[in-house]
PDB file of C-alpha atoms in Angstrom:
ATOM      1  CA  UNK A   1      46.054 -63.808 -15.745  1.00  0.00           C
ATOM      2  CA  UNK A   2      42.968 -64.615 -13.118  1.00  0.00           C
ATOM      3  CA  UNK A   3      43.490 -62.165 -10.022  1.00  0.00           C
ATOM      4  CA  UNK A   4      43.755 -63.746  -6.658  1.00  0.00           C
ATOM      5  CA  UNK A   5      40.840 -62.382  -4.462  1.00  0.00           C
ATOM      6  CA  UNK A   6      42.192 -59.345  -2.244  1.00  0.00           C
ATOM      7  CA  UNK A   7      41.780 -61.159   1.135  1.00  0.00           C
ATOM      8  CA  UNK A   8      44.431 -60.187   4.008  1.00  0.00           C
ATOM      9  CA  UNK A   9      45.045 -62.412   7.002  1.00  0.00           C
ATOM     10  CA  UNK A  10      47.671 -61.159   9.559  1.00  0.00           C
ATOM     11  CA  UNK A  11      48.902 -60.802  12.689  1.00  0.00           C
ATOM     12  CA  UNK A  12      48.778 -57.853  14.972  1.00  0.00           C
ATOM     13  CA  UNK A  13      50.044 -57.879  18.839  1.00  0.00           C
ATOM     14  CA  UNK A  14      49.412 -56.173  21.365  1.00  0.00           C
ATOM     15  CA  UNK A  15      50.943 -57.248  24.578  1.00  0.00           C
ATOM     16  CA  UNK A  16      49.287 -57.385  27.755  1.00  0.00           C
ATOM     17  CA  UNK A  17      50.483 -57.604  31.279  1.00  0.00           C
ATOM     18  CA  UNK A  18      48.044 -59.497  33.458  1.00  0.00           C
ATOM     19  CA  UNK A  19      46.979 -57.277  36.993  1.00  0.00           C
ATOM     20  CA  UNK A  20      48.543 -60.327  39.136  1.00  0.00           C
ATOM     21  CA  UNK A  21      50.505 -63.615  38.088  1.00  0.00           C
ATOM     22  CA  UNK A  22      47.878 -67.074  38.076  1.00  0.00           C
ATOM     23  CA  UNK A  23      47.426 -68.880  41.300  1.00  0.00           C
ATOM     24  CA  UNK A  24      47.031 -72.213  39.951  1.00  0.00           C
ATOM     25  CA  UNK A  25      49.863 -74.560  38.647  1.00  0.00           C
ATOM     26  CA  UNK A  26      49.694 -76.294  35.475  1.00  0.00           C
ATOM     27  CA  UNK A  27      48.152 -80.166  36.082  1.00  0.00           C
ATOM     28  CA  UNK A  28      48.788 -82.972  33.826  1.00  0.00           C
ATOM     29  CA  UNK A  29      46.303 -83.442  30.746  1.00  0.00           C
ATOM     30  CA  UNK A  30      45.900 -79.785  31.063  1.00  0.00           C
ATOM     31  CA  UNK A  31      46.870 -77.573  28.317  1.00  0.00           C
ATOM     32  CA  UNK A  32      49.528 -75.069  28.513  1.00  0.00           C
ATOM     33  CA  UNK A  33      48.051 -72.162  26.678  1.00  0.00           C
ATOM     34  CA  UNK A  34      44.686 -71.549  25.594  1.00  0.00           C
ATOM     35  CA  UNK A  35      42.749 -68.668  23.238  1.00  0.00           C
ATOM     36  CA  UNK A  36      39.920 -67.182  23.824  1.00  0.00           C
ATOM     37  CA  UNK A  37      37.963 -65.097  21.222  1.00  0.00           C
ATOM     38  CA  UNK A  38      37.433 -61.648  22.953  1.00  0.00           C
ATOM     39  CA  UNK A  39      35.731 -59.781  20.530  1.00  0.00           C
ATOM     40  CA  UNK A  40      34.730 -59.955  16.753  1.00  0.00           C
ATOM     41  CA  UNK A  41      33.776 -56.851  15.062  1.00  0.00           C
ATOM     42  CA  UNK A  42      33.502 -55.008  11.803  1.00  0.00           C
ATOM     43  CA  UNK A  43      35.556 -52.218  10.692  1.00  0.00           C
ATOM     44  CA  UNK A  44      36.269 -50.138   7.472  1.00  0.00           C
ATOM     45  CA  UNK A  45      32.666 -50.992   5.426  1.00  0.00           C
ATOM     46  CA  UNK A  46      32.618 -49.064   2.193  1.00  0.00           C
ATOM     47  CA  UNK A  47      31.110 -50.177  -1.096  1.00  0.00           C
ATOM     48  CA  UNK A  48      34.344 -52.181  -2.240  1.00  0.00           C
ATOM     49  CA  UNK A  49      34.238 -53.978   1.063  1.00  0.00           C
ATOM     50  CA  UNK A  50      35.080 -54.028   5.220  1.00  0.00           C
ATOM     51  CA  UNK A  51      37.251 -55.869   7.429  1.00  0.00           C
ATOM     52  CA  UNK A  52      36.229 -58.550  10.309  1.00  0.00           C
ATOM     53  CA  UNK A  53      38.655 -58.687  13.099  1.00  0.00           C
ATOM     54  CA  UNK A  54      38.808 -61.557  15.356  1.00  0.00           C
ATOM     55  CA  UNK A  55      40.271 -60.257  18.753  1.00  0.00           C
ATOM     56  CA  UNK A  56      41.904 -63.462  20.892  1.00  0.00           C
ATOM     57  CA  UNK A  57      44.093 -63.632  24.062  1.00  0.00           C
ATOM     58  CA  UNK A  58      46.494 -66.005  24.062  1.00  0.00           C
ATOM     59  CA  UNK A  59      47.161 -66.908  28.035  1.00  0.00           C
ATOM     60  CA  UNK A  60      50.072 -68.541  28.831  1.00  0.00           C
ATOM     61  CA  UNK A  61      49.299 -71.211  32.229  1.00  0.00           C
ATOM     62  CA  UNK A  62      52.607 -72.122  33.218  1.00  0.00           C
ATOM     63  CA  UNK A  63      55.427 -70.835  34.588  1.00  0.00           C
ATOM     64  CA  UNK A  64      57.893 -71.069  31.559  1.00  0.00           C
ATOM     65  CA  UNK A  65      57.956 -68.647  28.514  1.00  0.00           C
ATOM     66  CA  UNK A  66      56.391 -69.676  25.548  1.00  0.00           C
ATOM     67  CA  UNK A  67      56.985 -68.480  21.870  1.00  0.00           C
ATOM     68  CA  UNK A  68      54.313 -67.928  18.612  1.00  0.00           C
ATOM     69  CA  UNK A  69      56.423 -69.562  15.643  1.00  0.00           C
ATOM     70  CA  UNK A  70      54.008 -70.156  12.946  1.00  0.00           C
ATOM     71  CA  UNK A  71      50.478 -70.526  11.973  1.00  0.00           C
ATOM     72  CA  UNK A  72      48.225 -71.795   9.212  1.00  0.00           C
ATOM     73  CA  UNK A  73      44.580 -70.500   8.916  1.00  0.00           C
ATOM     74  CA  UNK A  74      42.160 -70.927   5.975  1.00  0.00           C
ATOM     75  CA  UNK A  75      38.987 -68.626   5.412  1.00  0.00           C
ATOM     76  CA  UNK A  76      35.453 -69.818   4.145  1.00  0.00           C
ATOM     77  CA  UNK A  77      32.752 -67.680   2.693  1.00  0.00           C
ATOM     78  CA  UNK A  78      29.396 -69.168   2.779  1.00  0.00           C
ATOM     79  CA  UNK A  79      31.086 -72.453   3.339  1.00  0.00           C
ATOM     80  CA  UNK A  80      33.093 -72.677   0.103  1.00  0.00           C
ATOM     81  CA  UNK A  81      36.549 -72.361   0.721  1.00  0.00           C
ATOM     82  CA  UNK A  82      37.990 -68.844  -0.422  1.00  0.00           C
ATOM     83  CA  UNK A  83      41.652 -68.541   0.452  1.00  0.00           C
ATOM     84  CA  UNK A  84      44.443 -70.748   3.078  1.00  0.00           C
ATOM     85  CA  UNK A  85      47.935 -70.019   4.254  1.00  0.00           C
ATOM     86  CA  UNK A  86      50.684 -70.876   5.943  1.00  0.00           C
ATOM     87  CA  UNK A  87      53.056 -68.315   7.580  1.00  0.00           C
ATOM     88  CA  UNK A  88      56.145 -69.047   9.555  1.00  0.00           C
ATOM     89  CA  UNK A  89      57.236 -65.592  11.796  1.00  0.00           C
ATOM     90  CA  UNK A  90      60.694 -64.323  10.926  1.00  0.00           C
ATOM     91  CA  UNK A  91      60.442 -62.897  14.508  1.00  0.00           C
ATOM     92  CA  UNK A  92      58.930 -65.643  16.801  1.00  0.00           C
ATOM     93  CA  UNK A  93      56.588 -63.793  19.229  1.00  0.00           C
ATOM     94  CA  UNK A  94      56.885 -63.944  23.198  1.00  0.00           C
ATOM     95  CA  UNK A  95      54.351 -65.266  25.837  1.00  0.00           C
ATOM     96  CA  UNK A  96      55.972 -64.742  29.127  1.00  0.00           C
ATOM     97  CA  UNK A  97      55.012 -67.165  31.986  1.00  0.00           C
ATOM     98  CA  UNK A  98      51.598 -66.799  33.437  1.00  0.00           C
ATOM     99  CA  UNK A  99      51.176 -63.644  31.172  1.00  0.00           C
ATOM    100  CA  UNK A 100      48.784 -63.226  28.284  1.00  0.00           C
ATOM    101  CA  UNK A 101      49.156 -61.358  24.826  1.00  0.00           C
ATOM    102  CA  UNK A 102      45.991 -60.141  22.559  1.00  0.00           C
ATOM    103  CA  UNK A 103      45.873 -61.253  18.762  1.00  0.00           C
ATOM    104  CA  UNK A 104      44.169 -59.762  16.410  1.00  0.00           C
ATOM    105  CA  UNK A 105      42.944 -61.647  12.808  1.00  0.00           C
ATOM    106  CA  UNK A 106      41.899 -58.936  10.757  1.00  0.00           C
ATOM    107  CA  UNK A 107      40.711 -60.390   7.454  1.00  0.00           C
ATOM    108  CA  UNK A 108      39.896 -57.827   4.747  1.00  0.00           C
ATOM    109  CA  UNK A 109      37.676 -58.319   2.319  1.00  0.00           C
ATOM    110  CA  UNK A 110      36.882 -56.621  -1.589  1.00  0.00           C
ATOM    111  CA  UNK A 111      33.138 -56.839  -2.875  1.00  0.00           C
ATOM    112  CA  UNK A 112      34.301 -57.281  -6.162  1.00  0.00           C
ATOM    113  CA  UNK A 113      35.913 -61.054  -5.747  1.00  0.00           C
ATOM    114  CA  UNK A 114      32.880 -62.625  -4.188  1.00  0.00           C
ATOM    115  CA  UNK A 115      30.550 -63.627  -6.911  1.00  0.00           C
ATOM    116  CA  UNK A 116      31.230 -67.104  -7.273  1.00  0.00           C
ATOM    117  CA  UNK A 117      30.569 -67.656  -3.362  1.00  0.00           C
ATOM    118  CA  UNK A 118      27.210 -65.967  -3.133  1.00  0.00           C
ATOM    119  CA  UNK A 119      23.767 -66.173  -4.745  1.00  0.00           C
ATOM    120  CA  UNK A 120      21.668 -63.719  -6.991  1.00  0.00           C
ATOM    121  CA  UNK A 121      20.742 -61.382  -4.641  1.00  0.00           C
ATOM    122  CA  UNK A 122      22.194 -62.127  -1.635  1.00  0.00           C
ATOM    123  CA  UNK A 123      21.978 -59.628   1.303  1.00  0.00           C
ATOM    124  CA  UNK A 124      24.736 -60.690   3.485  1.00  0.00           C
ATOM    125  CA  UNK A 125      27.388 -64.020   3.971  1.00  0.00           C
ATOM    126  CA  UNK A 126      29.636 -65.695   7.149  1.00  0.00           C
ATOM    127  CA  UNK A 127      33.122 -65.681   7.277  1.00  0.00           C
ATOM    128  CA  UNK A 128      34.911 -68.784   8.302  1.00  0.00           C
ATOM    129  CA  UNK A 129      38.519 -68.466   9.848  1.00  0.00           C
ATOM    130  CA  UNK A 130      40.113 -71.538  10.868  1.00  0.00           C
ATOM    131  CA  UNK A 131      43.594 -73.038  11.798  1.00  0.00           C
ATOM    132  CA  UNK A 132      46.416 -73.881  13.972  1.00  0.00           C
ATOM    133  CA  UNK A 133      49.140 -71.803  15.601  1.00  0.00           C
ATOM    134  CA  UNK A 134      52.363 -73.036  16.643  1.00  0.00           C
ATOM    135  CA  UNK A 135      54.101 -72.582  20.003  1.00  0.00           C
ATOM    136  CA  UNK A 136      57.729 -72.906  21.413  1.00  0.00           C
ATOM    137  CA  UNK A 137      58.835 -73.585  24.964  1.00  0.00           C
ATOM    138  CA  UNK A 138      61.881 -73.223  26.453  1.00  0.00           C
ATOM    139  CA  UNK A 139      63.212 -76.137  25.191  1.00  0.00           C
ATOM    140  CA  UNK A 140      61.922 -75.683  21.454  1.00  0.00           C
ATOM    141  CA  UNK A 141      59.255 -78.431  21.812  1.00  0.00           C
ATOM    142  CA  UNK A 142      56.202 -77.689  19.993  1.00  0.00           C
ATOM    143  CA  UNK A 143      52.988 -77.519  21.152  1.00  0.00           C
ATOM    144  CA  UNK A 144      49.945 -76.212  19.196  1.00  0.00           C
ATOM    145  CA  UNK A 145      46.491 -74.494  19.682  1.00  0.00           C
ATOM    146  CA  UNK A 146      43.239 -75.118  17.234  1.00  0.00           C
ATOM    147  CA  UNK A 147      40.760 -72.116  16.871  1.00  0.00           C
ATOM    148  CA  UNK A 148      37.963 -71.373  14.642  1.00  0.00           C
ATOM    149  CA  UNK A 149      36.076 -68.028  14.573  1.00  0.00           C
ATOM    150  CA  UNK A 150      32.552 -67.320  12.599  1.00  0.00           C
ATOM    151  CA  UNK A 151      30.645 -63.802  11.610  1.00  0.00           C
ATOM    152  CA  UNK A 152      28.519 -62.761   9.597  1.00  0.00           C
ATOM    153  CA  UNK A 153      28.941 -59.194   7.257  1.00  0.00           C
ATOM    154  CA  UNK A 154      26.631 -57.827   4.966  1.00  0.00           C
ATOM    155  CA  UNK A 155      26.638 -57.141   1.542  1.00  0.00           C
ATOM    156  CA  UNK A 156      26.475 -53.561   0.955  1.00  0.00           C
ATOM    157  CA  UNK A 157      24.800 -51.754  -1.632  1.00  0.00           C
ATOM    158  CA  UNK A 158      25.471 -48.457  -2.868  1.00  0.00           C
ATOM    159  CA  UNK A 159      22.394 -45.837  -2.726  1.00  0.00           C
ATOM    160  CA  UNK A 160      20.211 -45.398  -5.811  1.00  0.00           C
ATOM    161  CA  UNK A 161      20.674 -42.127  -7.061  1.00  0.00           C
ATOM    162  CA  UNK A 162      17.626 -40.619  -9.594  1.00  0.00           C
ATOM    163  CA  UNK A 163      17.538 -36.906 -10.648  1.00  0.00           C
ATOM    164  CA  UNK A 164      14.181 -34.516 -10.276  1.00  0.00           C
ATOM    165  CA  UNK A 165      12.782 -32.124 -12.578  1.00  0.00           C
ATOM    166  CA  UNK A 166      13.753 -28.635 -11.463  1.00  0.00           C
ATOM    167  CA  UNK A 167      11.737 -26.567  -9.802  1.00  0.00           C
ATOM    168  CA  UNK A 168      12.168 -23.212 -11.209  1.00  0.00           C
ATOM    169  CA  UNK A 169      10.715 -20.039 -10.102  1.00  0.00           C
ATOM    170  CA  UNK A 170      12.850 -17.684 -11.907  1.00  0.00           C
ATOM    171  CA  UNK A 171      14.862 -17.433 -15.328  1.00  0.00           C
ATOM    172  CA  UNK A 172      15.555 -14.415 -16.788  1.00  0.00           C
ATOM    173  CA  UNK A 173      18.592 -12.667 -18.463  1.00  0.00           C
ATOM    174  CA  UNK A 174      20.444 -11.636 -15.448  1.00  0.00           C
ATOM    175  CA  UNK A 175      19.525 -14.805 -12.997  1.00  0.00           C
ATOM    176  CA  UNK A 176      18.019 -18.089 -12.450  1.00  0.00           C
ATOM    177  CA  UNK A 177      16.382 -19.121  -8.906  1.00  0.00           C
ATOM    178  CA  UNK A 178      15.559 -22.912  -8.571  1.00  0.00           C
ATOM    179  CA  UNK A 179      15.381 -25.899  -6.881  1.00  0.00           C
ATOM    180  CA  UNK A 180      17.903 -28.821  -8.089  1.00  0.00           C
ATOM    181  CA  UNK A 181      15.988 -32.286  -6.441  1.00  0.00           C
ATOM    182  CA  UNK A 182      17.102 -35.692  -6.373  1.00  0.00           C
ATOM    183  CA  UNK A 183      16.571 -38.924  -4.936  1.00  0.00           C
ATOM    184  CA  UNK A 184      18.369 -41.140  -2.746  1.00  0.00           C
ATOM    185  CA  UNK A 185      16.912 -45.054  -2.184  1.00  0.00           C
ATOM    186  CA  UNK A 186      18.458 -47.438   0.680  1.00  0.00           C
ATOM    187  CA  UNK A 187      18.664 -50.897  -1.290  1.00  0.00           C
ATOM    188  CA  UNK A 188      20.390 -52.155   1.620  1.00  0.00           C
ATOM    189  CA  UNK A 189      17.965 -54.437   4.240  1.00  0.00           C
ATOM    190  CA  UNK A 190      19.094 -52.107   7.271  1.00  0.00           C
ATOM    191  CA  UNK A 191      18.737 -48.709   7.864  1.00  0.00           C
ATOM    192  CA  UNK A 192      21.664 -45.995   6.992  1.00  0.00           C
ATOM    193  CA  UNK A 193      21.286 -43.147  10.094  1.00  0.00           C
ATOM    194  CA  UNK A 194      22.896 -40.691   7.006  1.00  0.00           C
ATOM    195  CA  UNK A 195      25.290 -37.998   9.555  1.00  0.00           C
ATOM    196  CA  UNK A 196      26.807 -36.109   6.691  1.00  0.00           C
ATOM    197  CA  UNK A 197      26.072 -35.408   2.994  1.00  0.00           C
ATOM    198  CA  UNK A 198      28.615 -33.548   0.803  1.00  0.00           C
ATOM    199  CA  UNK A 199      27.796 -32.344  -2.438  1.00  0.00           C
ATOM    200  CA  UNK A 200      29.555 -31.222  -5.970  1.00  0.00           C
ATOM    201  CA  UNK A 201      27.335 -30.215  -8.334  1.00  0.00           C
ATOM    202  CA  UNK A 202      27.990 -29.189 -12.192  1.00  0.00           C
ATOM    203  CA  UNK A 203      25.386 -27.798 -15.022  1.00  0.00           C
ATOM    204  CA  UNK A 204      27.064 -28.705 -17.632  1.00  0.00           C
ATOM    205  CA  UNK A 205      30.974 -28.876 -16.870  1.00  0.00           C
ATOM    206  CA  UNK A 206      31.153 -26.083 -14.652  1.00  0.00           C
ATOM    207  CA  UNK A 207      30.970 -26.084 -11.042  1.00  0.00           C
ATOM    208  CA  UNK A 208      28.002 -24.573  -9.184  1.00  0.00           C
ATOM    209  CA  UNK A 209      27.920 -25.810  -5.601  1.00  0.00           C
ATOM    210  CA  UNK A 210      30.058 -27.744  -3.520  1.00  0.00           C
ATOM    211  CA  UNK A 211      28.849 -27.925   0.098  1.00  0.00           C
ATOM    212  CA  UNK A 212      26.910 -30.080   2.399  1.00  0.00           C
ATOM    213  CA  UNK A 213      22.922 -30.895   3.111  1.00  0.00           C
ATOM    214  CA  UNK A 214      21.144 -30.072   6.251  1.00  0.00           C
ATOM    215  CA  UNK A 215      17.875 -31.168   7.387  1.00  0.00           C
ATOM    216  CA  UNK A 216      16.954 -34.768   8.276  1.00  0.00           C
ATOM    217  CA  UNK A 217      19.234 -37.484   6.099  1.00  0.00           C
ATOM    218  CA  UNK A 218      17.513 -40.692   7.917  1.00  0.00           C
ATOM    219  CA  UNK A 219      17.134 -43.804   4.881  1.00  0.00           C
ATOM    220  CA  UNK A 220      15.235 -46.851   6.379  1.00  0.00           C
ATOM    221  CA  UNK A 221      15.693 -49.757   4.788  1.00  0.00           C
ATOM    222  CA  UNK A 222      14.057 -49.637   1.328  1.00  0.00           C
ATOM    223  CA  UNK A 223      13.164 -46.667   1.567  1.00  0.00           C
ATOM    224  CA  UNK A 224      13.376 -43.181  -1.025  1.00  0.00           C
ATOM    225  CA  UNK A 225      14.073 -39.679   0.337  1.00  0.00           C
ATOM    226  CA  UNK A 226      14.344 -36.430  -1.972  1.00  0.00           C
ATOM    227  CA  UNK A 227      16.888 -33.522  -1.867  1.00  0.00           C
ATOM    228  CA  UNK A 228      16.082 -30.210  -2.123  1.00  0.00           C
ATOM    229  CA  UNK A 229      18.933 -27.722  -3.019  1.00  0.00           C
ATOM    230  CA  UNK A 230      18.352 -24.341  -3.946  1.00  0.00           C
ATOM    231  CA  UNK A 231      19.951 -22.350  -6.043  1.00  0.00           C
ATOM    232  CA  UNK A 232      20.296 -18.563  -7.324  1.00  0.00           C
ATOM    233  CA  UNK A 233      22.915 -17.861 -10.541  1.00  0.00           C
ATOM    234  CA  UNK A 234      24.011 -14.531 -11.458  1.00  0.00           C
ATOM    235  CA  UNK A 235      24.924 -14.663 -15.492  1.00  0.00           C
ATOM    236  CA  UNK A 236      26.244 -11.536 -15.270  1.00  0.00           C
ATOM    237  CA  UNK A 237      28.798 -12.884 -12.788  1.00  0.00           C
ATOM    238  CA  UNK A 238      28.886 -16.605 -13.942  1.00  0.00           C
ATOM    239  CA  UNK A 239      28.441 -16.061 -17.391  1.00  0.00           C
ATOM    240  CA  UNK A 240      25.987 -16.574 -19.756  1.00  0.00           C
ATOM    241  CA  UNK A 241      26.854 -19.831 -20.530  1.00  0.00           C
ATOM    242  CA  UNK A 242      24.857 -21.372 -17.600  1.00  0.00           C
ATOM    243  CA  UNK A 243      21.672 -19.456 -19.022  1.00  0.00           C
ATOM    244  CA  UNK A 244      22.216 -20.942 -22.533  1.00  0.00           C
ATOM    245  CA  UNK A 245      22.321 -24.329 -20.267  1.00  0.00           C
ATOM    246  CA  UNK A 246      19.462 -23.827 -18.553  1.00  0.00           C
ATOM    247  CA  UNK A 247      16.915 -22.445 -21.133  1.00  0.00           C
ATOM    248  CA  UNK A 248      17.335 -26.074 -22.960  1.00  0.00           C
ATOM    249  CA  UNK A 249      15.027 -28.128 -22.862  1.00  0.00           C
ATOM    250  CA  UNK A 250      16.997 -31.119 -20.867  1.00  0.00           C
ATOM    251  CA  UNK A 251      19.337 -29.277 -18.852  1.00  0.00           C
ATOM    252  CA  UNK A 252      22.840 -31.033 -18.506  1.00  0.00           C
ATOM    253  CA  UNK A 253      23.822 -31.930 -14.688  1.00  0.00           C
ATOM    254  CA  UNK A 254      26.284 -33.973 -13.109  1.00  0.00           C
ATOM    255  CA  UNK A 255      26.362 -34.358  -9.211  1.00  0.00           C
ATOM    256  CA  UNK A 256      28.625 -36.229  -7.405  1.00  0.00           C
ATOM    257  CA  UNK A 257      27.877 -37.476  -3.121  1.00  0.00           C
ATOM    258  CA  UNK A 258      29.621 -38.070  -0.318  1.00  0.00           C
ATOM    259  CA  UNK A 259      28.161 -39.898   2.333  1.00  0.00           C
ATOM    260  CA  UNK A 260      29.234 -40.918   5.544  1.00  0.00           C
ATOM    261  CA  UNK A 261      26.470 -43.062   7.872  1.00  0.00           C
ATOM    262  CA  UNK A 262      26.340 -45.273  10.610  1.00  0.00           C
ATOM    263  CA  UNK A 263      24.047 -48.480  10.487  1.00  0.00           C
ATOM    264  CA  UNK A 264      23.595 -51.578  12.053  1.00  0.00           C
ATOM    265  CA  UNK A 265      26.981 -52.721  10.837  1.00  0.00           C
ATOM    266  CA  UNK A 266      29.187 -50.151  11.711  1.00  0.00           C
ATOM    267  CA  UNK A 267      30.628 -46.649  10.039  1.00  0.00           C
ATOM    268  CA  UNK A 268      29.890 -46.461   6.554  1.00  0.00           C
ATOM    269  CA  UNK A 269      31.736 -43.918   4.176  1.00  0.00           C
ATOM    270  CA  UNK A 270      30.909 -43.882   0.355  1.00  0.00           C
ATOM    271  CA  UNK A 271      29.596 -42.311  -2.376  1.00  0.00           C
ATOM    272  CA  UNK A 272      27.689 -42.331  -5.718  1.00  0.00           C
ATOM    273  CA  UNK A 273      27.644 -39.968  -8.650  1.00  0.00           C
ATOM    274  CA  UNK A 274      25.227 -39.572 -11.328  1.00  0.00           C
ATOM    275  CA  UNK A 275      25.022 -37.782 -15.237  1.00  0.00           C
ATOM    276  CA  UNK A 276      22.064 -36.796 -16.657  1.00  0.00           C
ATOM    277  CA  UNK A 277      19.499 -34.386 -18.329  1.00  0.00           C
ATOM    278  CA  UNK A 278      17.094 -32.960 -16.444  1.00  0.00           C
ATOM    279  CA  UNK A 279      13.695 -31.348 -17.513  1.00  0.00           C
ATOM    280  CA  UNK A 280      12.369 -28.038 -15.677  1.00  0.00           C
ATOM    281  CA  UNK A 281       8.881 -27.147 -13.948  1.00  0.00           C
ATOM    282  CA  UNK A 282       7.860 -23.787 -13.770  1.00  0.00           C
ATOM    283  CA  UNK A 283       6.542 -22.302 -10.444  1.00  0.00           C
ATOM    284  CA  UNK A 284       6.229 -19.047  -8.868  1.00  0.00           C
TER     285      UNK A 284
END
């Protein structure tokens, strides 16, 4: 069965009482109630995707109530049409007289579903919403309002993750002091201002630190920055099996990232994780 793309359209009110009722009077050819786009903004990026919301007020311009009924939208990606709908409220929603209510069109969107609306490549796409919404008066007459919001959002990339030799200065039977390194690269056309990076690391399957990085996590975009975590074992404590993993020749690790960044886009909160052998460099 072919999955629908995971793309959410809804409502979300939040009423608003205006600081003093409107002055004017409604005139003929003038229209009742208006929108106005109030703010458009990006919220909840991750590597499987964000939402755009598309903040309106509704104002109401005369002096009789007013009710939202029903709506019908559709949403473009890069031009091609991606998903339409029609919704009829269960609970028509009020717009007193001369007051105003805020709307919010939050449409979510999943990475994965996109493919056939982008090309090779592609850094980032616009988002189309477009439609109607339906109004009631007093009398149940109908009267409708045309909108048609645009934004761009980018395509994000998770981090390329690449594992160092170690740097060990220390391996005996007791112990092992070293340096695990790795490297992160930004494939993402904007910079990632990195504010906190949480680490589980493993030599072979058992667990050997789980904490977070200091220092400075800045990733321009395109660019590569190493990792430096040391280390200090105690076999005796630990076990010996973590020496018998170390003294091979590719040591076994598996390290797993949390990152959460801000960037030119918003708050970004994702991670990678990486298996892999690892060979060792001697130093003292």
């Amino acid at each position: 069965m072919k999955k629908k793309p995971i793309i959410v359209l809804f409502l979300l009110t939040v009423f608003l009482s205006l600081s003093a009722p409107f002055l004017q009077t409604a005139h003929p050819g003038r229209k009742n109630i208006q929108i106005t786009l109030q703010e458009k903004r990006i919220s909840e990026l991750s590597s499987a995707g964000l939402t755009i919301s598309f903040i309106s007020q509704i104002t109401n311009l005369t002096e009789k109530d007013y009710s939202l009924v029903s709506y019908q939208y559709q949403v473009t990606i890069a031009g091609k049409e991606y998903f339409k709908q029609q919704v009829s409220l269960e609970q028509p929603i009020d717009i007193p007289a001369e007051k105003a209510v805020t709307i919010n069109f939050p449409v979510k969107i999943s990475y994965q579903y996109l493919n056939p609306w982008l090309v090779e490549g592609q850094k980032q796409a616009s988002c189309q919403v477009s439609g109607e919404i339906f109004f009631w008066d007093e009398k149940k007459k109908t009267e409708k309002l045309s909108f048609s919001y645009l934004m761009d959002f980018p395509i994000f990339k998770l981090p390329e993750l690449t594992f160092l030799p170690l740097a060990v200065k220390n391996l005996t039977l007791g112990g092992a002091d070293f340096f695990f390194r790795f490297q992160v690269k930004n494939v993402n056309p904007y910079d990632l201002l990195i504010q906190k990076v949480a680490l589980e690391l493993r030599l072979g399957d058992r667990l050997i630190y789980n904490g977070d990085v200091a220092g400075d996590k800045m990733l321009e975009a395109g660019q590569s920055r190493i990792f430096t975590l040391p280390l200090i074992l105690d076999f005796f404590e630990q076990g010996r099996e973590l020496r018998d993993l170390l003294e091979q020749e590719a040591v076994p690790f598996s390290l797993r990232i949390s990152f959460q960044a801000d960037s030119a886009w918003g708050w970004l909160s994702f991670g990678v994780d990486r298996q892999g052998s690892v060979s060792k460099e001697f130093s003292r």
